[in-house]
XYZ file of C-alpha atoms in Angstrom:
672
model
C -51.417 -57.699 1.893
C -48.181 -59.376 2.545
C -47.034 -58.264 -0.820
C -47.886 -54.504 -0.249
C -46.021 -54.905 3.071
C -42.919 -56.127 1.534
C -43.322 -53.625 -1.107
C -43.327 -50.703 1.324
C -40.364 -52.238 3.103
C -38.452 -52.465 -0.100
C -39.222 -48.797 -0.834
C -37.896 -47.703 2.657
C -34.835 -49.488 2.073
C -34.227 -47.946 -1.477
C -34.871 -44.593 -0.106
C -32.786 -44.909 2.896
C -29.977 -46.227 0.537
C -30.658 -43.197 -1.753
C -30.104 -40.763 1.101
C -26.845 -42.298 2.346
C -25.407 -42.257 -1.292
C -26.799 -38.648 -1.559
C -24.943 -37.574 1.629
C -21.672 -39.656 0.652
C -21.639 -37.896 -2.918
C -21.930 -34.188 -1.188
C -19.070 -35.357 1.221
C -16.901 -36.555 -1.517
C -17.642 -33.187 -3.612
C -16.736 -30.928 -0.731
C -13.484 -32.862 -0.198
C -12.456 -32.545 -3.646
C -13.256 -29.119 -3.718
C -11.362 -28.499 -0.351
C -8.021 -30.456 -1.346
C -7.802 -29.751 -4.937
C -6.433 -26.845 -6.924
C -9.902 -25.432 -8.228
C -11.384 -25.268 -4.757
C -14.489 -23.723 -3.803
C -13.329 -20.203 -4.417
C -13.550 -20.772 -8.142
C -16.805 -22.597 -7.996
C -18.180 -19.455 -5.964
C -16.754 -17.035 -8.508
C -18.675 -18.760 -11.250
C -22.121 -17.939 -9.509
C -21.371 -14.876 -7.672
C -19.357 -11.417 -7.709
C -18.669 -11.771 -4.259
C -19.681 -9.311 -1.850
C -19.249 -6.579 -4.560
C -22.517 -5.552 -6.346
C -21.075 -2.860 -8.914
C -23.490 -0.092 -9.526
C -22.945 1.907 -12.867
C -25.452 4.736 -13.781
C -23.931 5.670 -17.252
C -21.913 4.047 -19.738
C -17.867 4.905 -19.868
C -16.996 7.141 -22.555
C -15.017 5.836 -25.608
C -11.449 5.723 -24.829
C -10.674 8.087 -27.758
C -12.833 10.937 -26.390
C -10.897 13.887 -24.701
C -13.241 13.221 -21.486
C -11.655 9.655 -21.357
C -8.133 10.745 -21.797
C -8.109 13.551 -19.108
C -9.566 11.099 -16.486
C -8.047 7.954 -17.276
C -5.317 8.339 -20.282
C -1.745 8.410 -19.874
C 0.373 11.499 -19.446
C 1.426 12.371 -22.739
C 4.769 14.079 -21.603
C 6.215 11.121 -19.930
C 5.419 8.566 -22.784
C 9.071 8.675 -23.853
C 10.341 7.192 -20.454
C 10.947 3.472 -20.506
C 12.228 1.424 -18.042
C 15.831 0.524 -18.302
C 17.733 -0.943 -15.297
C 20.457 -2.889 -17.182
C 24.142 -2.210 -16.670
C 25.385 0.562 -19.235
C 29.108 0.214 -18.527
C 31.782 -2.395 -17.462
C 29.907 -4.760 -14.837
C 31.816 -7.717 -13.917
C 29.912 -10.915 -12.927
C 30.361 -12.074 -9.178
C 33.433 -13.761 -8.521
C 33.587 -17.454 -6.799
C 35.796 -16.269 -4.368
C 34.138 -13.859 -2.108
C 35.237 -12.142 1.221
C 32.746 -14.133 3.271
C 28.948 -14.564 3.955
C 26.283 -11.656 4.982
C 23.276 -12.900 6.958
C 20.594 -10.005 7.358
C 17.883 -9.770 9.852
C 15.371 -7.341 8.782
C 12.639 -5.624 11.045
C 9.713 -3.781 10.081
C 6.706 -3.695 7.939
C 6.170 -4.270 4.333
C 7.798 -1.277 2.979
C 10.472 -1.408 5.390
C 11.166 -4.941 4.257
C 11.217 -4.366 0.412
C 13.765 -1.268 0.882
C 16.206 -3.244 3.477
C 16.146 -6.204 1.039
C 17.501 -4.132 -1.797
C 19.954 -2.198 0.391
C 21.265 -5.832 1.688
C 21.795 -6.990 -1.965
C 23.493 -3.668 -2.772
C 25.853 -3.974 0.487
C 26.723 -7.732 -0.509
C 27.843 -6.507 -4.101
C 29.633 -3.543 -2.587
C 31.818 -5.995 0.041
C 32.112 -8.800 -2.841
C 30.169 -11.149 -0.428
C 27.860 -13.854 -0.370
C 24.383 -13.010 0.641
C 22.659 -15.580 2.672
C 18.614 -15.463 2.525
C 17.417 -12.488 4.231
C 15.383 -13.216 7.234
C 12.273 -11.496 7.723
C 11.454 -10.886 11.518
C 7.915 -10.374 11.191
C 7.104 -13.843 10.096
C 10.053 -15.619 12.038
C 8.847 -13.982 15.451
C 5.058 -14.811 14.792
C 3.536 -17.639 16.440
C 1.184 -20.350 14.867
C 1.797 -19.199 10.870
C 2.174 -21.990 8.411
C 5.421 -23.834 8.531
C 5.186 -24.471 4.718
C 6.412 -20.962 4.049
C 9.526 -19.909 6.147
C 10.831 -16.100 6.553
C 11.709 -14.740 3.312
C 9.858 -17.308 1.397
C 6.589 -16.183 3.347
C 6.321 -13.245 1.196
C 8.730 -13.585 -1.905
C 9.715 -16.126 -4.393
C 13.177 -17.629 -3.191
C 13.988 -19.124 -6.707
C 12.883 -15.999 -8.650
C 15.077 -14.007 -6.340
C 18.459 -16.141 -6.565
C 18.202 -16.594 -10.453
C 17.672 -12.963 -11.173
C 20.406 -12.144 -9.050
C 22.899 -14.640 -10.568
C 24.915 -12.015 -12.549
C 25.059 -9.535 -9.644
C 25.472 -11.129 -6.325
C 25.962 -14.925 -5.030
C 22.853 -15.819 -3.145
C 22.873 -19.013 -1.119
C 19.575 -20.527 0.875
C 21.152 -20.919 4.169
C 24.721 -20.386 5.765
C 26.867 -23.173 5.777
C 26.455 -25.783 8.690
C 29.283 -24.792 10.679
C 28.620 -20.770 10.245
C 24.710 -21.949 11.242
C 25.881 -23.468 14.352
C 28.145 -20.533 15.253
C 25.355 -18.243 14.647
C 23.119 -20.467 16.948
C 25.778 -20.187 19.798
C 26.114 -16.154 18.798
C 29.476 -16.373 18.058
C 29.727 -14.474 14.753
C 30.018 -10.587 14.705
C 26.637 -8.514 14.809
C 26.218 -5.010 13.379
C 23.054 -3.097 14.250
C 23.468 -1.160 11.109
C 22.359 2.582 11.229
C 19.709 3.778 9.117
C 20.929 5.180 5.530
C 24.425 4.362 6.321
C 27.034 5.418 3.788
C 29.431 2.875 1.618
C 32.164 4.270 3.339
C 30.791 2.721 6.663
C 30.648 -0.989 5.188
C 34.275 -0.450 3.676
C 35.695 0.761 6.922
C 33.591 -1.072 9.683
C 32.129 -3.990 8.166
C 34.550 -5.084 5.678
C 37.632 -5.770 7.695
C 35.326 -8.058 10.019
C 34.235 -9.947 7.240
C 37.347 -10.803 5.925
C 38.689 -11.939 9.256
C 35.619 -14.094 10.399
C 34.296 -14.765 7.140
C 30.913 -14.119 8.028
C 28.742 -11.156 9.795
C 25.397 -10.734 10.684
C 23.465 -7.402 9.804
C 20.297 -6.259 11.706
C 18.597 -3.885 9.859
C 15.651 -1.704 10.963
C 13.754 1.497 10.112
C 13.253 0.499 6.121
C 16.995 0.914 4.992
C 21.012 0.396 5.939
C 22.434 2.252 2.759
C 22.182 5.996 1.879
C 19.505 6.641 -1.005
C 21.534 8.960 -2.851
C 24.969 7.566 -3.793
C 28.004 9.134 -5.362
C 27.899 9.463 -9.197
C 30.493 6.813 -9.501
C 28.214 4.343 -7.755
C 25.279 4.596 -10.484
C 25.373 1.141 -11.319
C 24.582 0.172 -7.584
C 21.440 2.090 -8.181
C 20.435 0.315 -11.049
C 21.268 -2.850 -8.963
C 18.338 -1.732 -6.525
C 15.855 -1.409 -9.518
C 16.783 -4.763 -10.665
C 16.117 -6.221 -7.019
C 12.908 -4.468 -6.316
C 11.216 -4.563 -9.628
C 12.414 -7.550 -11.113
C 13.921 -9.986 -8.684
C 11.613 -9.402 -5.799
C 8.528 -11.231 -6.901
C 6.099 -12.402 -4.607
C 5.389 -16.164 -4.036
C 3.202 -17.830 -6.333
C -0.129 -17.906 -4.147
C 0.121 -14.428 -3.638
C 0.562 -13.599 -7.316
C -2.107 -15.929 -8.211
C -4.797 -14.344 -5.902
C -3.457 -10.739 -6.809
C -4.319 -11.441 -10.617
C -7.544 -13.269 -9.704
C -8.736 -9.997 -7.709
C -7.372 -7.900 -10.543
C -9.346 -9.800 -13.103
C -12.357 -9.574 -11.023
C -11.944 -5.812 -10.395
C -11.489 -5.276 -14.079
C -14.246 -7.605 -15.000
C -17.019 -4.740 -15.465
C -15.012 -3.799 -18.360
C -14.078 0.000 -16.736
C -10.854 1.531 -15.266
C -10.324 1.863 -11.639
C -8.654 4.208 -9.265
C -6.443 2.900 -6.473
C -6.502 4.778 -3.096
C -4.037 4.250 -0.416
C -4.790 6.290 2.759
C -1.731 5.792 4.614
C -3.284 6.283 7.700
C -1.433 4.499 10.290
C -1.116 4.751 14.054
C 2.520 5.202 13.900
C 2.404 7.640 10.920
C -0.387 9.944 12.734
C 1.522 9.648 15.844
C 4.750 10.810 14.432
C 3.526 13.940 12.702
C 1.089 14.761 15.549
C -2.231 14.634 14.063
C -4.253 13.295 16.891
C -7.112 16.015 16.472
C -8.144 14.581 13.231
C -10.011 11.970 15.222
C -12.138 11.750 18.335
C -12.805 10.045 21.556
C -10.214 7.090 22.172
C -8.564 7.318 19.085
C -7.033 10.751 19.906
C -5.944 8.966 23.127
C -4.485 6.220 21.468
C -2.350 8.682 19.433
C -1.248 10.802 22.276
C -0.410 7.293 24.233
C 1.783 6.515 21.303
C 3.431 9.662 20.987
C 4.557 9.720 24.538
C 6.004 6.241 24.207
C 8.066 7.510 21.015
C 9.259 10.754 22.677
C 10.433 8.677 25.747
C 12.593 6.524 23.103
C 13.996 9.430 20.979
C 12.062 8.633 17.975
C 10.009 11.913 17.829
C 11.584 15.148 19.093
C 8.871 17.547 20.344
C 6.179 18.477 22.623
C 3.539 15.811 23.469
C 0.484 18.187 22.450
C 0.738 19.313 19.010
C -1.853 21.705 17.434
C -3.009 19.330 14.622
C -4.793 21.822 12.625
C -1.545 23.959 12.236
C 0.206 20.743 11.281
C -2.564 19.737 8.771
C -2.259 23.267 7.087
C 1.562 22.790 6.802
C 0.690 19.612 4.705
C 2.024 16.915 7.638
C -0.898 15.200 8.103
C -2.901 12.752 5.796
C -5.376 13.741 3.658
C -8.914 12.183 4.990
C -10.739 9.747 2.704
C -13.633 12.363 2.615
C -11.291 14.898 1.417
C -9.700 12.566 -1.415
C -13.252 11.906 -2.542
C -14.113 15.658 -2.971
C -10.881 16.158 -4.974
C -11.431 13.346 -7.219
C -15.302 14.629 -7.649
C -14.204 18.036 -8.259
C -11.685 16.876 -11.053
C -14.548 15.228 -13.000
C -14.865 11.262 -11.423
C -18.312 10.432 -11.316
C -19.704 8.610 -8.370
C -19.862 5.309 -10.076
C -16.141 5.268 -10.655
C -14.418 2.202 -9.226
C -12.050 3.097 -6.294
C -10.000 0.412 -4.756
C -8.793 1.057 -1.127
C -5.768 -0.552 0.198
C -3.735 -0.574 3.065
C -3.346 -3.559 5.581
C -4.830 -0.940 8.291
C -6.927 2.373 8.277
C -6.631 3.868 11.761
C -9.956 4.783 12.860
C -11.667 1.767 11.449
C -14.180 1.532 8.573
C -16.119 4.546 9.825
C -13.453 6.723 8.672
C -14.119 5.432 4.936
C -17.990 6.316 5.332
C -17.889 9.710 3.680
C -15.814 8.114 0.765
C -18.712 5.527 0.238
C -21.198 8.283 0.291
C -19.471 9.830 -2.640
C -18.629 6.827 -4.663
C -20.982 3.896 -4.796
C -18.123 1.217 -5.910
C -15.269 1.677 -3.346
C -14.169 -1.836 -2.343
C -11.106 -3.558 -0.882
C -9.533 -6.950 -1.440
C -12.036 -8.537 1.261
C -14.840 -7.649 -1.286
C -12.817 -9.587 -4.125
C -11.844 -12.779 -2.363
C -13.247 -15.485 -0.530
C -12.360 -16.751 3.035
C -11.250 -20.153 1.255
C -8.825 -18.107 -0.968
C -7.216 -16.139 2.021
C -6.906 -19.473 3.760
C -5.020 -20.866 0.872
C -2.908 -18.027 0.691
C -1.780 -18.385 4.549
C -0.987 -21.858 4.200
C -2.325 -24.761 6.725
C -2.017 -22.863 10.186
C -2.763 -24.243 13.571
C -5.808 -23.293 15.561
C -5.389 -20.785 18.345
C -7.382 -19.925 21.161
C -6.266 -16.492 22.556
C -8.937 -14.956 24.610
C -6.862 -12.411 26.802
C -8.409 -11.183 30.021
C -8.676 -7.317 30.868
C -5.339 -5.775 32.398
C -4.872 -5.354 36.037
C -6.886 -2.391 37.249
C -4.560 -0.631 39.734
C -7.321 1.921 40.751
C -9.750 -0.967 41.230
C -7.264 -2.761 43.464
C -6.524 0.568 45.436
C -10.206 1.041 45.945
C -10.641 -2.605 47.290
C -7.676 -2.345 49.601
C -9.171 0.893 50.871
C -12.528 -0.639 51.742
C -11.128 -3.515 53.276
C -9.056 -1.306 55.753
C -11.667 1.431 56.339
C -12.433 0.223 59.889
C -15.524 -0.402 61.665
C -18.785 -0.096 59.776
C -20.809 1.819 58.689
C -18.560 2.025 55.546
C -19.274 2.572 51.931
C -19.921 -0.219 49.690
C -17.003 -2.087 47.639
C -16.601 -0.719 44.027
C -18.665 -2.529 41.267
C -16.910 -5.353 39.275
C -14.715 -4.083 36.286
C -16.526 -4.352 32.906
C -14.995 -6.858 30.620
C -13.141 -5.428 27.835
C -11.841 -6.648 24.643
C -8.859 -5.784 22.484
C -9.919 -4.892 18.885
C -7.674 -2.908 16.566
C -10.986 -1.118 15.419
C -12.904 -0.960 18.800
C -11.988 0.399 21.923
C -8.904 -0.026 23.572
C -9.733 -0.134 27.095
C -6.090 -0.245 28.607
C -5.736 3.580 27.405
C -7.488 4.596 30.540
C -6.217 2.074 32.781
C -2.508 1.689 32.255
C 0.668 3.606 31.200
C 1.864 0.560 29.253
C 0.280 -1.148 26.205
C -0.637 -4.829 26.759
C 2.093 -7.254 25.067
C 0.932 -8.359 21.382
C -1.173 -11.664 21.823
C -0.182 -14.765 19.902
C -3.180 -13.912 17.197
C -2.069 -10.125 17.047
C 1.411 -11.507 16.099
C -0.092 -13.799 13.581
C -2.395 -11.141 12.116
C 0.773 -8.918 11.652
C 2.199 -11.554 9.328
C -0.774 -11.695 7.231
C -0.560 -8.014 6.897
C 2.486 -8.719 4.712
C 0.506 -10.748 2.569
C -2.522 -8.135 2.412
C 0.002 -5.389 1.512
C 1.585 -7.587 -0.923
C -1.830 -8.157 -2.943
C -2.507 -4.293 -2.687
C 0.842 -3.535 -3.932
C 0.241 -5.307 -7.090
C -3.352 -3.784 -7.643
C -1.915 -0.170 -7.039
C 0.957 -0.464 -9.491
C -1.326 -1.834 -12.217
C -4.262 0.566 -11.518
C -5.473 3.181 -14.345
C -5.044 5.845 -11.623
C -3.280 6.081 -8.200
C -3.841 8.652 -5.724
C -2.177 8.536 -2.182
C -3.482 10.111 0.958
C 0.078 10.187 2.607
C 3.543 9.196 1.568
C 5.353 9.039 4.964
C 5.461 6.551 7.715
C 5.881 6.620 11.454
C 9.346 7.616 11.138
C 9.123 10.232 8.678
C 10.293 8.050 5.878
C 8.509 7.031 2.494
C 5.890 4.603 3.165
C 3.915 2.014 0.872
C 2.344 4.821 -1.343
C 6.047 6.116 -2.150
C 7.047 2.805 -3.264
C 3.913 2.279 -5.416
C 4.460 5.501 -7.176
C 8.123 4.865 -7.604
C 7.355 1.252 -9.274
C 4.836 3.115 -11.421
C 7.304 5.759 -12.308
C 9.686 2.995 -13.227
C 7.419 0.368 -14.954
C 4.957 2.915 -16.865
C 6.101 6.596 -16.377
C 2.796 7.785 -18.320
C 0.318 6.063 -15.973
C -1.685 8.622 -14.102
C -0.398 9.126 -10.574
C -1.800 12.054 -8.703
C 0.638 13.520 -6.072
C -1.336 15.901 -4.067
C 0.263 18.784 -2.254
C -1.174 18.421 1.198
C -0.465 21.762 2.018
C -2.128 23.526 -1.045
C -5.077 21.022 -0.870
C -5.569 22.133 2.779
C -5.982 25.495 1.756
C -8.489 24.736 -0.790
C -10.689 22.478 1.243
C -10.871 25.321 3.892
C -12.415 27.518 1.249
C -15.270 25.370 1.114
C -15.368 23.612 4.374
C -18.570 25.488 5.588
C -20.392 25.293 2.414
C -19.248 22.003 0.251
C -22.457 21.825 -1.730
C -22.053 25.373 -3.011
C -18.377 25.273 -4.377
C -18.433 27.674 -7.349
C -16.598 27.385 -10.754
C -13.433 29.107 -9.791
C -13.100 26.814 -6.906
C -13.254 23.614 -9.299
C -10.936 25.038 -11.943
C -8.420 25.420 -9.113
C -8.720 21.999 -7.973
C -8.668 20.603 -11.428
C -5.485 22.733 -12.142
C -3.715 21.505 -9.095
C -4.187 18.025 -9.625
C -3.345 18.289 -13.269
C -0.336 20.118 -12.073
C 0.701 17.339 -9.626
C 0.897 14.651 -12.463
C 4.353 16.322 -13.630
C 5.342 18.884 -10.790
C 4.742 16.160 -7.972
C 7.483 13.865 -9.969
C 9.907 16.902 -9.705
C 9.002 17.424 -6.016
C 9.756 13.684 -5.329
C 13.082 14.066 -7.145
C 14.137 17.015 -4.488
C 12.371 15.210 -1.401
C 11.266 11.792 -1.213
C 14.562 10.427 -3.247
C 16.708 11.693 -0.626
C 15.151 9.468 1.742
C 14.301 6.501 -0.270
C 15.672 5.897 -4.057
C 13.009 3.395 -4.952
C 10.243 5.907 -4.476
C 11.978 7.940 -7.394
C 14.245 5.687 -9.663
C 14.830 8.318 -12.222
C 17.077 9.125 -14.360
C 19.534 6.255 -13.152
C 16.728 3.537 -14.084
C 15.182 5.308 -17.221
C 15.805 6.038 -20.787
C 14.276 7.809 -23.212
C 12.911 7.143 -26.481
C 13.166 10.902 -27.582
C 16.153 11.756 -29.790
C 17.533 14.663 -27.810
C 19.397 16.080 -31.032
C 15.874 16.075 -32.920
C 13.856 16.887 -30.075
C 15.067 20.449 -29.605
C 13.758 21.487 -33.036
C 10.716 19.197 -33.028
C 7.082 20.100 -32.095
C 7.318 18.677 -28.558
C 9.446 21.388 -26.828
C 7.405 20.601 -23.391
C 8.522 16.993 -23.612
C 12.000 17.770 -24.154
C 12.167 20.213 -21.415
C 10.563 17.409 -18.997
C 12.890 14.736 -19.680
C 15.902 16.933 -19.393
C 14.883 18.530 -16.344
C 14.304 14.950 -14.896
C 17.876 14.307 -15.816
C 17.295 11.483 -18.187
C 20.340 11.725 -20.846
C 20.208 8.012 -21.781
C 18.713 6.983 -25.138
C 16.742 3.681 -25.007
C 18.252 0.626 -26.648
C 17.086 0.072 -30.497
C 15.083 -2.938 -29.253
C 12.699 -0.675 -27.376
C 11.586 1.170 -30.648
C 8.667 -0.804 -31.057
C 6.558 2.037 -32.288
C 6.137 5.766 -32.923
C 5.805 8.117 -30.057
C 3.014 10.571 -30.304
C 4.554 14.101 -30.616
C 1.475 15.905 -31.809
C 1.559 19.488 -30.225
C -2.292 19.267 -30.089
C -2.310 16.210 -28.189
C 0.416 17.226 -25.786
C -1.568 20.464 -24.770
C -4.675 18.587 -24.634
C -4.467 17.929 -20.928
C -3.752 21.733 -20.383
C -6.704 22.905 -22.535
C -9.507 20.560 -21.987
C -12.005 20.579 -19.017
C -14.526 17.614 -18.326
C -17.833 18.089 -19.740
C -19.351 17.105 -16.915
C -19.835 19.031 -13.393
C -19.640 17.226 -10.423
C -23.208 16.364 -8.723
C -21.477 16.608 -5.468
C -21.467 20.341 -5.706
C -23.893 21.653 -8.108
C -26.733 19.174 -7.727
C -28.783 19.622 -4.410
C -31.283 17.436 -2.597
C -34.563 18.144 -4.194
C -36.623 18.063 -1.041
C -34.481 20.890 0.749
C -33.342 22.914 -2.209
C -36.366 22.637 -4.748
C -36.034 26.420 -5.441
C -32.526 26.339 -6.390
C -32.471 23.319 -8.803
C -33.221 25.268 -11.776
C -30.512 28.114 -11.381
C -28.043 25.192 -10.801
C -28.922 23.352 -13.764
C -28.395 26.608 -15.786
C -25.067 27.227 -14.028
C -23.755 23.655 -14.868
C -25.138 23.923 -18.665
C -23.633 27.187 -18.972
C -20.143 25.712 -17.423
C -20.465 22.682 -19.750
C -20.748 24.712 -22.638
C -17.614 26.901 -21.697
C -15.953 23.693 -21.234
C -16.648 22.260 -24.736
C -15.341 25.543 -26.343
C -12.369 25.211 -24.505
C -11.972 21.523 -25.743
C -12.579 22.400 -29.280
C -9.859 25.347 -29.662
């Protein structure tokens, strides 16, 4: 008996020791996963596909088929354009003796920051000044963000920025100590630079002050401090803008690594994907008077913001705007369901992968529900990353507890005062207590009905604004690398080119032949109104009109951007200054590609690419060049011709016959 008791006691101690060791082992593993470079995210990526479960109904057609080339292939007529932003004439290195230091404070969102940095570098070159690292106000004004990354380094790689511009301008990390102290005491001259200022403004106003004080501070807002179009003799400064935006401005390492991981996971199924930027921010909708596209409190939010803009002179117009008329004029963004209809009509199947970019989609996720109904693989960065990866991207941040109470209710206070001074009883019961309200960017904003002023941004909201810069940086990388890009809107809350415009300009510079749709919103509004009441019964003529329009925008949209967008933002259309052609202009006049030669000439690209770029032959086959104009997709969108079996059983056979007939017609046209 004693032996059995001793044995049981030993077994208990052994079991207890095993449990302790197991718990200690698990704890050590979690610590290693949390604080090593591999982390939990890589472990999770090996056992799950995150929150995205791709659904594919049929295989992607081979890359050498006309159907694939029409949907995903490059634009043949633009294949001869290559990026070339190197100096082409005499271009001296920056001298050691400069006129002084320029310190730049930049206000605004992602696209405004990027435009402003490029302008600041060009201004420093113009004035022969030393540029101190620009300060990004969106990060420095935020509270609670990681101290690991400060200002410029929160978004961009400082070392890459300095080294890439070594032959253009002298860039220093900070001002010298004496000038830094003078800046703290506000003893250095400050210029609030007007938007789109001319070079002569800097020569006549800024340069004399710079020479006198050896330092000036520029406050830049609205997304730019230099004119987009410069005189012909300033062409080298335009190429400098390209070198800054497309080469020197590289995101910091953590952003690049996470962007690469998300892009890898996006391409893991082995299929091409579409990037879609809605461009639906509250500011842009307000500026262009598009309130009635929404309902309920979202319309009130837009009108509230429009009233605020009118009072400050940002918007010149009436408070109430007919949104339907503005939409027909092309002033309002295309809604996600409208983009979905265009893509389905063009021939993209419902299992196509669509990546939705943007730090904010006004109206919340419910505005994307129709797009999800048309395409099964609609995703964003949150579907392809883990919370651990995002936390690592933000850096170590302090914990914030910020639960703001409701704003003061003026009406309720008045009712209480009236009740207390109502005289002797009987008197009415006091008003009920106010309902607690929360402030959610996608929820119901209680202050709209209670106050004429918006509540001040909370600390958490300030931190979120800083995070949005990182979110949009990830989206920027993915949109530039996408097989197809389509914007919903290309204007921001001040009428200037926005995030989508920068993406289209970067794609035009880096790979001009990549498929980038630039739909004409005015034309699209007319096409969509034709089937607004019978969308599932669109005829073949309408489908052909949509396809013809989208194919036309692949080329005509570039010409339109040259006449419109470039006047406001050079980076949205860096052609011809930052491009060269591999076509031989003397030969191309008599070659089999007159359309290509005509397009390149109309874009103004007269510079022949250097010999080292001639890595391979350019396809100039007349048949291939005309292929995009002749061929139609061999599948008709189910969105329009396949009806619900329960409600349209009698029409199904007719629709199938029509579909097959239409496919035969398209096949014939493709064989010609």
